[in-house]
Short mmCIF file of C-alpha atoms in Angstrom, two decimals:
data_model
loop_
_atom_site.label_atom_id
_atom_site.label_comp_id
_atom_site.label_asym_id
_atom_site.label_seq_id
_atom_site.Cartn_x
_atom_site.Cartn_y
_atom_site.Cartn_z
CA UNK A 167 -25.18 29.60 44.76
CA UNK A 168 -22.44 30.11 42.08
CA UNK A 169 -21.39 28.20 39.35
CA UNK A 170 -17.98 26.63 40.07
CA UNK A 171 -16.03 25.60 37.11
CA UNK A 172 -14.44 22.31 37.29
CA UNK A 173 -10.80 22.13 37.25
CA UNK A 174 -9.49 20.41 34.32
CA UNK A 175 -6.07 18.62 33.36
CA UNK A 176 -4.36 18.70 30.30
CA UNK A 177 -4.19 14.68 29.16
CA UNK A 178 0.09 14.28 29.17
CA UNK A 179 1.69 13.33 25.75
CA UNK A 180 1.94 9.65 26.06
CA UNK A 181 4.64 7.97 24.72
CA UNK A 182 3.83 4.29 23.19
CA UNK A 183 4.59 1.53 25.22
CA UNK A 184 7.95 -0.25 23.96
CA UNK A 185 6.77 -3.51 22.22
CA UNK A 186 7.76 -6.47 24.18
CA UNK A 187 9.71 -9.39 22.89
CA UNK A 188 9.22 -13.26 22.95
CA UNK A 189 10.57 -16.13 22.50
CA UNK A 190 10.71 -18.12 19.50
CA UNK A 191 9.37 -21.67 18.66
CA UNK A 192 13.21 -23.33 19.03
CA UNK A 193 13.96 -21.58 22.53
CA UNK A 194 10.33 -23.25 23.68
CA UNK A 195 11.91 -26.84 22.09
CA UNK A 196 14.62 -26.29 23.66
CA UNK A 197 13.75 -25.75 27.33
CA UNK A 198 11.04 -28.38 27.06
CA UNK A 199 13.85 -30.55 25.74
CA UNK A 200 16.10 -29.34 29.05
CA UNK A 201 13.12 -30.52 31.32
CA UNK A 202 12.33 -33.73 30.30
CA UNK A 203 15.63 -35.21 29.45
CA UNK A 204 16.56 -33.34 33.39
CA UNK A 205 13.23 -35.56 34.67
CA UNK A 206 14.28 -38.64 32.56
CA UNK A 207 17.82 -38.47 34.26
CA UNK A 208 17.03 -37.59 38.20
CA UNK A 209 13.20 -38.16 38.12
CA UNK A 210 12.50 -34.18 39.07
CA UNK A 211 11.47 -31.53 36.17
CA UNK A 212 13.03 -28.63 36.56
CA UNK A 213 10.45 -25.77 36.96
CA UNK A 214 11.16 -23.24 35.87
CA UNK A 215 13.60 -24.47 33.20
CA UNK A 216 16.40 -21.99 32.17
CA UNK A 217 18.70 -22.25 28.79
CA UNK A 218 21.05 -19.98 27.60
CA UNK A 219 20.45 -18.67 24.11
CA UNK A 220 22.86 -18.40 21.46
CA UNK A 221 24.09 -14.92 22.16
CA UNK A 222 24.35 -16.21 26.44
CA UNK A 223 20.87 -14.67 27.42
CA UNK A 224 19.48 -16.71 30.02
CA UNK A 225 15.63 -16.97 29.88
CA UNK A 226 13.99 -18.81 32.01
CA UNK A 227 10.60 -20.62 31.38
CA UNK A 228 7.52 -22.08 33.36
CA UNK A 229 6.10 -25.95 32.38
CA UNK A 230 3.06 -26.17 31.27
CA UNK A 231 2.79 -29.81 32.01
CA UNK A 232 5.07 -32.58 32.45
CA UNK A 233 4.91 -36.39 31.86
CA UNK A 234 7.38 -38.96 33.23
CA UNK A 235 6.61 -42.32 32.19
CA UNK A 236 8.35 -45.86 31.61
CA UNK A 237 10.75 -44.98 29.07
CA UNK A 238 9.97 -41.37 28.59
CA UNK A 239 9.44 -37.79 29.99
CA UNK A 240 7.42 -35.16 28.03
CA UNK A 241 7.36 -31.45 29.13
CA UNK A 242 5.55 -28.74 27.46
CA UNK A 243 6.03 -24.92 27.47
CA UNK A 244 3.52 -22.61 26.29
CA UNK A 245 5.01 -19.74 23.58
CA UNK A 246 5.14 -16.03 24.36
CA UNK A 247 5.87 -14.21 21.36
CA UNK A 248 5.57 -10.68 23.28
CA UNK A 249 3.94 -8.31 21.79
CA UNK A 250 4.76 -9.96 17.61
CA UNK A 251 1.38 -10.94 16.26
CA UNK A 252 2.97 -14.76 15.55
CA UNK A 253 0.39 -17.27 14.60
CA UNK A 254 1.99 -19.83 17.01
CA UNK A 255 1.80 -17.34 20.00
CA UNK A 256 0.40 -19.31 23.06
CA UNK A 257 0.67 -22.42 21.26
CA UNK A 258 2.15 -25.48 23.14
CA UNK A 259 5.52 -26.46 22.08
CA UNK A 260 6.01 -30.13 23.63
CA UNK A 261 9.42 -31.95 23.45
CA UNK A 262 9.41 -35.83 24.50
CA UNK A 263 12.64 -37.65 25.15
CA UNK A 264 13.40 -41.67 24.88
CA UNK A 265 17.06 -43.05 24.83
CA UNK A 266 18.13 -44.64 22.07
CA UNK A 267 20.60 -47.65 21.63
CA UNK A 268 24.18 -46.68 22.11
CA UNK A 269 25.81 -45.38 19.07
CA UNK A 270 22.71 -43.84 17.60
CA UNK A 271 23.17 -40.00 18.90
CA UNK A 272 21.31 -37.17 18.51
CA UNK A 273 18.18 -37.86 16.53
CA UNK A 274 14.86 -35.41 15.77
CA UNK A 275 11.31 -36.67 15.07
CA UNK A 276 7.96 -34.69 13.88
CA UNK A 277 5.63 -35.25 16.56
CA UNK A 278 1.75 -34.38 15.63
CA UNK A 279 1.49 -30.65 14.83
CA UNK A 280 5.25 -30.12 13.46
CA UNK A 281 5.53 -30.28 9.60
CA UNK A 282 7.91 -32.63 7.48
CA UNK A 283 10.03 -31.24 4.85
CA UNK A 284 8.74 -32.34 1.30
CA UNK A 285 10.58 -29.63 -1.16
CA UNK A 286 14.05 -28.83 -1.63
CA UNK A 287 15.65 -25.57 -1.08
CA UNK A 288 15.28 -25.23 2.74
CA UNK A 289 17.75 -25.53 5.40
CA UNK A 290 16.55 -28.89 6.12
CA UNK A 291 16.73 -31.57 4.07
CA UNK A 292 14.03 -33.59 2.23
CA UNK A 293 11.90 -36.17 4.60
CA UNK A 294 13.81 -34.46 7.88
CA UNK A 295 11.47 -33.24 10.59
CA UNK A 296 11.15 -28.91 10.15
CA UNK A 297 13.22 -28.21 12.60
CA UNK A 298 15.38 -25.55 11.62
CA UNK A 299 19.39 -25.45 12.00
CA UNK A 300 19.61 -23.29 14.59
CA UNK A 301 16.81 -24.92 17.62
CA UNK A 302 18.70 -28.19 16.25
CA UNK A 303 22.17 -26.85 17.41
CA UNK A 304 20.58 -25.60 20.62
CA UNK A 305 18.60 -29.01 21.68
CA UNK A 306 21.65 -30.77 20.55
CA UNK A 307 23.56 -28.58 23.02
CA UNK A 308 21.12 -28.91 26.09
CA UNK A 309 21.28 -33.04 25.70
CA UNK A 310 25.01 -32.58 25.49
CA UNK A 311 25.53 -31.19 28.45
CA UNK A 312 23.26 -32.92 30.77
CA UNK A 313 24.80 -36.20 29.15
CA UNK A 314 27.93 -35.57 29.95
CA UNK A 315 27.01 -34.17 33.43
CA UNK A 316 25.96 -37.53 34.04
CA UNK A 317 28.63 -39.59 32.01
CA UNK A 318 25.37 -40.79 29.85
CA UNK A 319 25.78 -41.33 26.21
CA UNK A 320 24.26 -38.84 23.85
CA UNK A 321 21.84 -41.40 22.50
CA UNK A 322 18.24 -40.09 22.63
CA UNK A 323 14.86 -39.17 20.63
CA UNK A 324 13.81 -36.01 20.59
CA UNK A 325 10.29 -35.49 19.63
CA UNK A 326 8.43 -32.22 18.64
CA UNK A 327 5.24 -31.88 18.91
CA UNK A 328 3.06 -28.60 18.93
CA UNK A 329 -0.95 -29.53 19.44
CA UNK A 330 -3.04 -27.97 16.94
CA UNK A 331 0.15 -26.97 14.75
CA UNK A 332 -1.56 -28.43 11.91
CA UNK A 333 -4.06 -25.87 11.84
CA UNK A 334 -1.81 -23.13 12.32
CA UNK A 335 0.13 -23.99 10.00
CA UNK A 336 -2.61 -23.22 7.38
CA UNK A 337 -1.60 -19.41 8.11
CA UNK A 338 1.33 -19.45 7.62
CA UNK A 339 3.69 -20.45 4.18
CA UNK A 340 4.39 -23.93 5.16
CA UNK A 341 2.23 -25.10 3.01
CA UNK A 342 3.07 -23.02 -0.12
CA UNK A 343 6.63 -24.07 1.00
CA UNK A 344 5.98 -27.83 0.67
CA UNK A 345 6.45 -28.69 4.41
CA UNK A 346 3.24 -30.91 5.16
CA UNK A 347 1.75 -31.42 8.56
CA UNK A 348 2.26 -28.64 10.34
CA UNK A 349 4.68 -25.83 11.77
CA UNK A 350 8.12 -25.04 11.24
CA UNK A 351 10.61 -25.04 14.64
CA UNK A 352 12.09 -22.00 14.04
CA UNK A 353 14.29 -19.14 15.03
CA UNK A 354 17.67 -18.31 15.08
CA UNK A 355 18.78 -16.26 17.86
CA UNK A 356 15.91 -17.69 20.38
CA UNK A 357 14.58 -14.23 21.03
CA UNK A 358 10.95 -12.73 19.10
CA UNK A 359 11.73 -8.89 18.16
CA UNK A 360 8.06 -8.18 17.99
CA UNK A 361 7.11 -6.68 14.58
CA UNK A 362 5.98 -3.39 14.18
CA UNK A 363 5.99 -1.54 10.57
CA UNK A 364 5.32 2.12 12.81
CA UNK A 365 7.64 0.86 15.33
CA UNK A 366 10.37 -0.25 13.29
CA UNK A 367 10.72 2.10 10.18
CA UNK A 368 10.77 4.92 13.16
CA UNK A 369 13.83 2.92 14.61
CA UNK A 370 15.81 3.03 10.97
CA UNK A 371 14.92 6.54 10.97
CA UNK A 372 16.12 7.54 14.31
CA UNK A 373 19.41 5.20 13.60
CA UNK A 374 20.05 7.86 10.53
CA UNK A 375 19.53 10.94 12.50
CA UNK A 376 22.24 9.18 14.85
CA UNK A 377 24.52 8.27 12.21
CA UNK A 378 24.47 11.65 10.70
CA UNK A 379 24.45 13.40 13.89
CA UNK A 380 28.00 11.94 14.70
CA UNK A 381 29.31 12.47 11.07
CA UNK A 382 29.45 9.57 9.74
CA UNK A 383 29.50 8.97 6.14
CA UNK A 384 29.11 5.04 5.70
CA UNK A 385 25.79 3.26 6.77
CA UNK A 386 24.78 -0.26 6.46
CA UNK A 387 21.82 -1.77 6.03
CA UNK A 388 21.24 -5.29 6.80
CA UNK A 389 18.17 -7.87 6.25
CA UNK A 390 19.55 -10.05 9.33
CA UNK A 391 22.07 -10.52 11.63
CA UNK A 392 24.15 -13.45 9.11
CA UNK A 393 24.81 -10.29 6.35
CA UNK A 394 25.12 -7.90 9.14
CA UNK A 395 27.92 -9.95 10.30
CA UNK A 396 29.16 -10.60 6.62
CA UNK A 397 29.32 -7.21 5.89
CA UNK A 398 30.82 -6.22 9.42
CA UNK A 399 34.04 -8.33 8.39
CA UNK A 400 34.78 -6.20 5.26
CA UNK A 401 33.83 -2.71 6.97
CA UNK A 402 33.87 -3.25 10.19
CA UNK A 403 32.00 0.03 10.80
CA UNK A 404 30.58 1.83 14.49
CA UNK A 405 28.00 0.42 15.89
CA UNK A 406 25.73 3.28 15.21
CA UNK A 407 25.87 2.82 11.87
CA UNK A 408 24.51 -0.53 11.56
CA UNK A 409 20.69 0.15 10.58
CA UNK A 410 18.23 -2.56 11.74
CA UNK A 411 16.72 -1.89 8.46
CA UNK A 412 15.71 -6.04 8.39
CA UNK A 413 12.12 -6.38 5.25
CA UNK A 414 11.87 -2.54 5.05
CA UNK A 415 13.95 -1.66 2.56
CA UNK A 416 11.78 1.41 1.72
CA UNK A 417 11.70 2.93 4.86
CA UNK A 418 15.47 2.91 4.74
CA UNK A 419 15.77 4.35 1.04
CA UNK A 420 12.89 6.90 1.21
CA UNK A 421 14.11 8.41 4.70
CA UNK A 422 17.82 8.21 2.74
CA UNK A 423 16.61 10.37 0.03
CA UNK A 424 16.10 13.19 2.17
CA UNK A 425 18.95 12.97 4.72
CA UNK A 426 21.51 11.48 2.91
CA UNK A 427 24.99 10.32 4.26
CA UNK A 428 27.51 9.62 1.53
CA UNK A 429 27.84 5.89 1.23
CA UNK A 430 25.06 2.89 1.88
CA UNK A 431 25.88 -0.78 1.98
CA UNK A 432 22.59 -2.87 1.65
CA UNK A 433 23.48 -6.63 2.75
CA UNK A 434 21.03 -9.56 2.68
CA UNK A 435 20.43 -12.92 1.64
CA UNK A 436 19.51 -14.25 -1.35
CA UNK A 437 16.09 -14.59 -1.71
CA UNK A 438 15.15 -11.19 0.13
CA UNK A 439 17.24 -9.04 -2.41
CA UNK A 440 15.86 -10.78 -4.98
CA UNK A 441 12.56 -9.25 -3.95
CA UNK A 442 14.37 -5.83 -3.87
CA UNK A 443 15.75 -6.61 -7.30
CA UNK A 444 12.07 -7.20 -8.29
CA UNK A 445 11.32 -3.79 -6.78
CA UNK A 446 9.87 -4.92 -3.96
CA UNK A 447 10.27 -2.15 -1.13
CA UNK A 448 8.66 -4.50 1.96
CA UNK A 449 10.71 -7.86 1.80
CA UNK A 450 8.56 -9.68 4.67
CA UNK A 451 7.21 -12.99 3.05
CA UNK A 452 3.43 -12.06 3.63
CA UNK A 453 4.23 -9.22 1.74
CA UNK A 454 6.18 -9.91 -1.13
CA UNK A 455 7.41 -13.10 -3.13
CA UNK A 456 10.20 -14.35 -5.27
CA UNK A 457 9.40 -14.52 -8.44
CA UNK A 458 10.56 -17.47 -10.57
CA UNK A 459 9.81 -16.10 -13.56
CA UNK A 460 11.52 -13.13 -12.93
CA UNK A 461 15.04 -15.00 -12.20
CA UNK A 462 14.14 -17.32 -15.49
CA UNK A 463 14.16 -14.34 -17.33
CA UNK A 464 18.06 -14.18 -16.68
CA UNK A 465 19.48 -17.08 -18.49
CA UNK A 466 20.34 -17.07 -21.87
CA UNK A 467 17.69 -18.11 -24.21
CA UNK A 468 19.21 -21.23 -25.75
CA UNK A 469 18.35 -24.87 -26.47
CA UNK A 470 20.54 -26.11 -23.85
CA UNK A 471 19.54 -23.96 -20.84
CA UNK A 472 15.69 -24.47 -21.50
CA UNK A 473 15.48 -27.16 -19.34
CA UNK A 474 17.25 -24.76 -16.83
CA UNK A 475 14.91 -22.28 -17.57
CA UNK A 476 12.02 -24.70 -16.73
CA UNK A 477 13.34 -26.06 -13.44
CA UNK A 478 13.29 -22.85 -12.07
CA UNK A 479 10.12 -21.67 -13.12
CA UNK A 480 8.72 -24.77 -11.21
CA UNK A 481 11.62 -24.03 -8.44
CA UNK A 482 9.99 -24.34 -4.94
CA UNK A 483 13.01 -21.64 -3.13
CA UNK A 484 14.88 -18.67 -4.17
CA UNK A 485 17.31 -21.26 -2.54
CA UNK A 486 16.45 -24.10 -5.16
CA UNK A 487 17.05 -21.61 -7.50
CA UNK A 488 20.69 -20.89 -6.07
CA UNK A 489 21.66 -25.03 -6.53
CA UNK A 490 20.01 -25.59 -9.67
CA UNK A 491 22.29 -22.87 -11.17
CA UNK A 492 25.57 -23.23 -9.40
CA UNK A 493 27.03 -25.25 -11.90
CA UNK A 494 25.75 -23.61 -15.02
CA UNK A 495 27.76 -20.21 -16.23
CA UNK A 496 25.48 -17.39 -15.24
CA UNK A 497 26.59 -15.52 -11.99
CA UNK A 498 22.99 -14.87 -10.84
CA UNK A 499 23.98 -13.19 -7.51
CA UNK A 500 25.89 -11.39 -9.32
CA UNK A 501 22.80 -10.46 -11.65
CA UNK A 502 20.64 -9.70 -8.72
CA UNK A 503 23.51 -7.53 -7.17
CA UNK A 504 23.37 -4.75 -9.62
CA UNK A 505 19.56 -5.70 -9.94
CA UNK A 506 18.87 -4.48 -6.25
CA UNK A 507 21.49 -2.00 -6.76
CA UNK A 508 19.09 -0.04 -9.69
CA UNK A 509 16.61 -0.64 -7.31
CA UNK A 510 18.02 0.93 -4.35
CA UNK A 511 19.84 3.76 -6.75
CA UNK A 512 15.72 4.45 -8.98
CA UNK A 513 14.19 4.71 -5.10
CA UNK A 514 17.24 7.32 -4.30
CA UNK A 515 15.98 9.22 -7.00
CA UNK A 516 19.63 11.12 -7.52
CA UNK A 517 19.97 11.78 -3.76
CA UNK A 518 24.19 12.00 -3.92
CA UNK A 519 25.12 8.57 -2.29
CA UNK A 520 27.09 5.53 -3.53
CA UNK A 521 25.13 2.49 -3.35
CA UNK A 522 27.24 -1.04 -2.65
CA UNK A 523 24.93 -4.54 -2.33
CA UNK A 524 26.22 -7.47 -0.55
CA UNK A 525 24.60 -10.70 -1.16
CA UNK A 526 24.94 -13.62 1.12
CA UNK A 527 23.89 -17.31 1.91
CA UNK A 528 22.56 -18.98 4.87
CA UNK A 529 25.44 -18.93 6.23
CA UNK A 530 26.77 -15.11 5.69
CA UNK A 531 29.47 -16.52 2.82
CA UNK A 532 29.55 -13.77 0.32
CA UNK A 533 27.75 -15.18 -2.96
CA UNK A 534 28.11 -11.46 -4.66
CA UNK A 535 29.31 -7.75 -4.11
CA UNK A 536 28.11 -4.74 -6.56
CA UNK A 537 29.21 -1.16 -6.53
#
């Protein structure tokens, strides 16, 4: 009897599985809010419930539970964040409806697990439930529509609730942030790009080697889609030359250095380039902070700006930072332009490309421009 060898196959070069997205915390609000204000209207929840998102996706989502009582419907919707490793991923985002007396519109409440808003310089205001801008808009929208479907006033509750958000909260920078009780309803396009650092700097990279590839000589780098867009209105540039380059600044710069293209706009908000002003090359917030100190350090040194000086040392927001010197005579955007501009330019390390910075609000209005 012989030996026979056994046959063997080479293992195939396996490509990483694309990361899968999610949905945020305000699309979950939002089709929970679609369900039970449906069931408090016709008496049926709509299962699955479908929204459209703000740029006309149309997700669709399964109910976890639903309540219809005297008064009230409740439907909950369990969070899929895909493949982002969010805290509140599989938590239970519950929205409860009750009308309210005619005249009274459109009004949000914390329910247990959803924090409160304690600290200025967020998009919320003091005492309002966290509930950001943008799942606000979108609720607002959903209750809208089925009102006037029905010829129904506008006039309801809706309540936010997230079980065990308290907890979770503890891990994230709610706390830090002054919003007490638990979670933040957030998210402003509806949709969870799930986070990568591998994933993503590759992307940037790969958006270069396209940019370059087709001769291009202008790339822009954005922190979001509001300076994106901001930025877009003064270049208006190919769509292959808009780098996702969102908290990694460094992976853009250092990948820069060595295949350069002649001109880079960086655009962000505020508070992000002040991190790259500090010299920060990772702008995520677990990663990096503003410091207050830092943007102190920037006003003048006299008698009557050291109570300036103190307020925003003690400043809870790069944001609170923004009001408490908008009517005082230092152009700090302006300072943390060309700031983020040596940044971007020391990082570069003489690689031969002009460096512009755009810096933006909330909003994408244009608080500063350095080149």
């Amino acid at each position: 009897m012989t030996d026979t060898p056994i046959e063997t196959k080479p293992e195939p070069d396996l490509e990483p599985a694309p990361l899968r997205r999610g949905w945020t915390t305000g699309a979950c609000a939002t089709a929970a809010t679609k369900a039970a204000l449906t069931a408090l209207v016709t008496g049926e929840f709509p299962d699955p419930v479908t929204i459209v998102l703000p740029k006309g996706q149309e997700p669709s989502f399964p109910l976890a539970f639903e309540t219809l009582g005297d008064g009230y419907a409740s439907a909950g919707i369990v969070k899929d964040a895909g493949d982002d490793p969010d805290v509140t991923h599989g938590a239970t985002v519950v929205a409860t409806i009750r009308p309210l007396r005619p005249g009274s519109g459109i009004v949000f409440a914390a329910g247990k697990g959803v924090g409160t808003v304690t600290l200025r310089g967020l998009p919320v205001s003091v005492g309002e439930p966290a509930i950001n801008p943008v799942p606000r808009s979108m609720m607002s929208g959903v209750v809208e529509a089925i009102c006037d479907e029905y010829e129904l006033p506008a006039d309801v509750e809706i309540t936010i609730s997230i079980p065990d958000g308290e907890a979770l909260a503890q891990k994230t920078w709610n706390p830090r942030l002054g919003i007490v009780g638990g979670l933040s309803v957030l998210g402003t396009t509806g949709i969870v790009q799930p986070y990568s650092c591998a994933a993503w700097i590759h992307s940037i990279h790969r958006g270069i080697d396209v940019s370059r590839a087709a001769g291009l000589t202008h790339v822009l780098g954005a922190t979001g889609s509001t300076s994106e867009s901001a930025a877009q209105k003064i270049y208006n540039l190919p769509e292959i030359a808009l780098l996702d380059m969102g908290d990694f600044a460094g992976g853009l710069l250092k990948y820069l250095r060595k295949h350069p293209v002649e001109r880079l706009t960086i655009a962000g908000g505020f508070a992000k380039l002040v991190k790259l002003a500090q010299g920060a090359m990772d702008l995520h917030s677990s990663r990096s902070q503003v410091n207050m100190d830092f943007l102190a350090d920037f006003i003048p040194d006299t008698a009557l700006n050291q109570n300036v000086k103190k307020q925003i040392q003690s400043a809870n927001t790069a944001m609170e930072v923004l009001e408490i010197t908008s009517n005082s005579d230092v152009d700090l955007p302006g300072i943390i332009a060309e700031k983020a501009r040596d940044t971007a330019l020391t990082t570069l390390r003489g690689a031969p490309i002009a460096v512009d910075i755009i810096v933006t609000d909330r909003k994408g209005n244009i608080l500063a421009r350095r080149d």
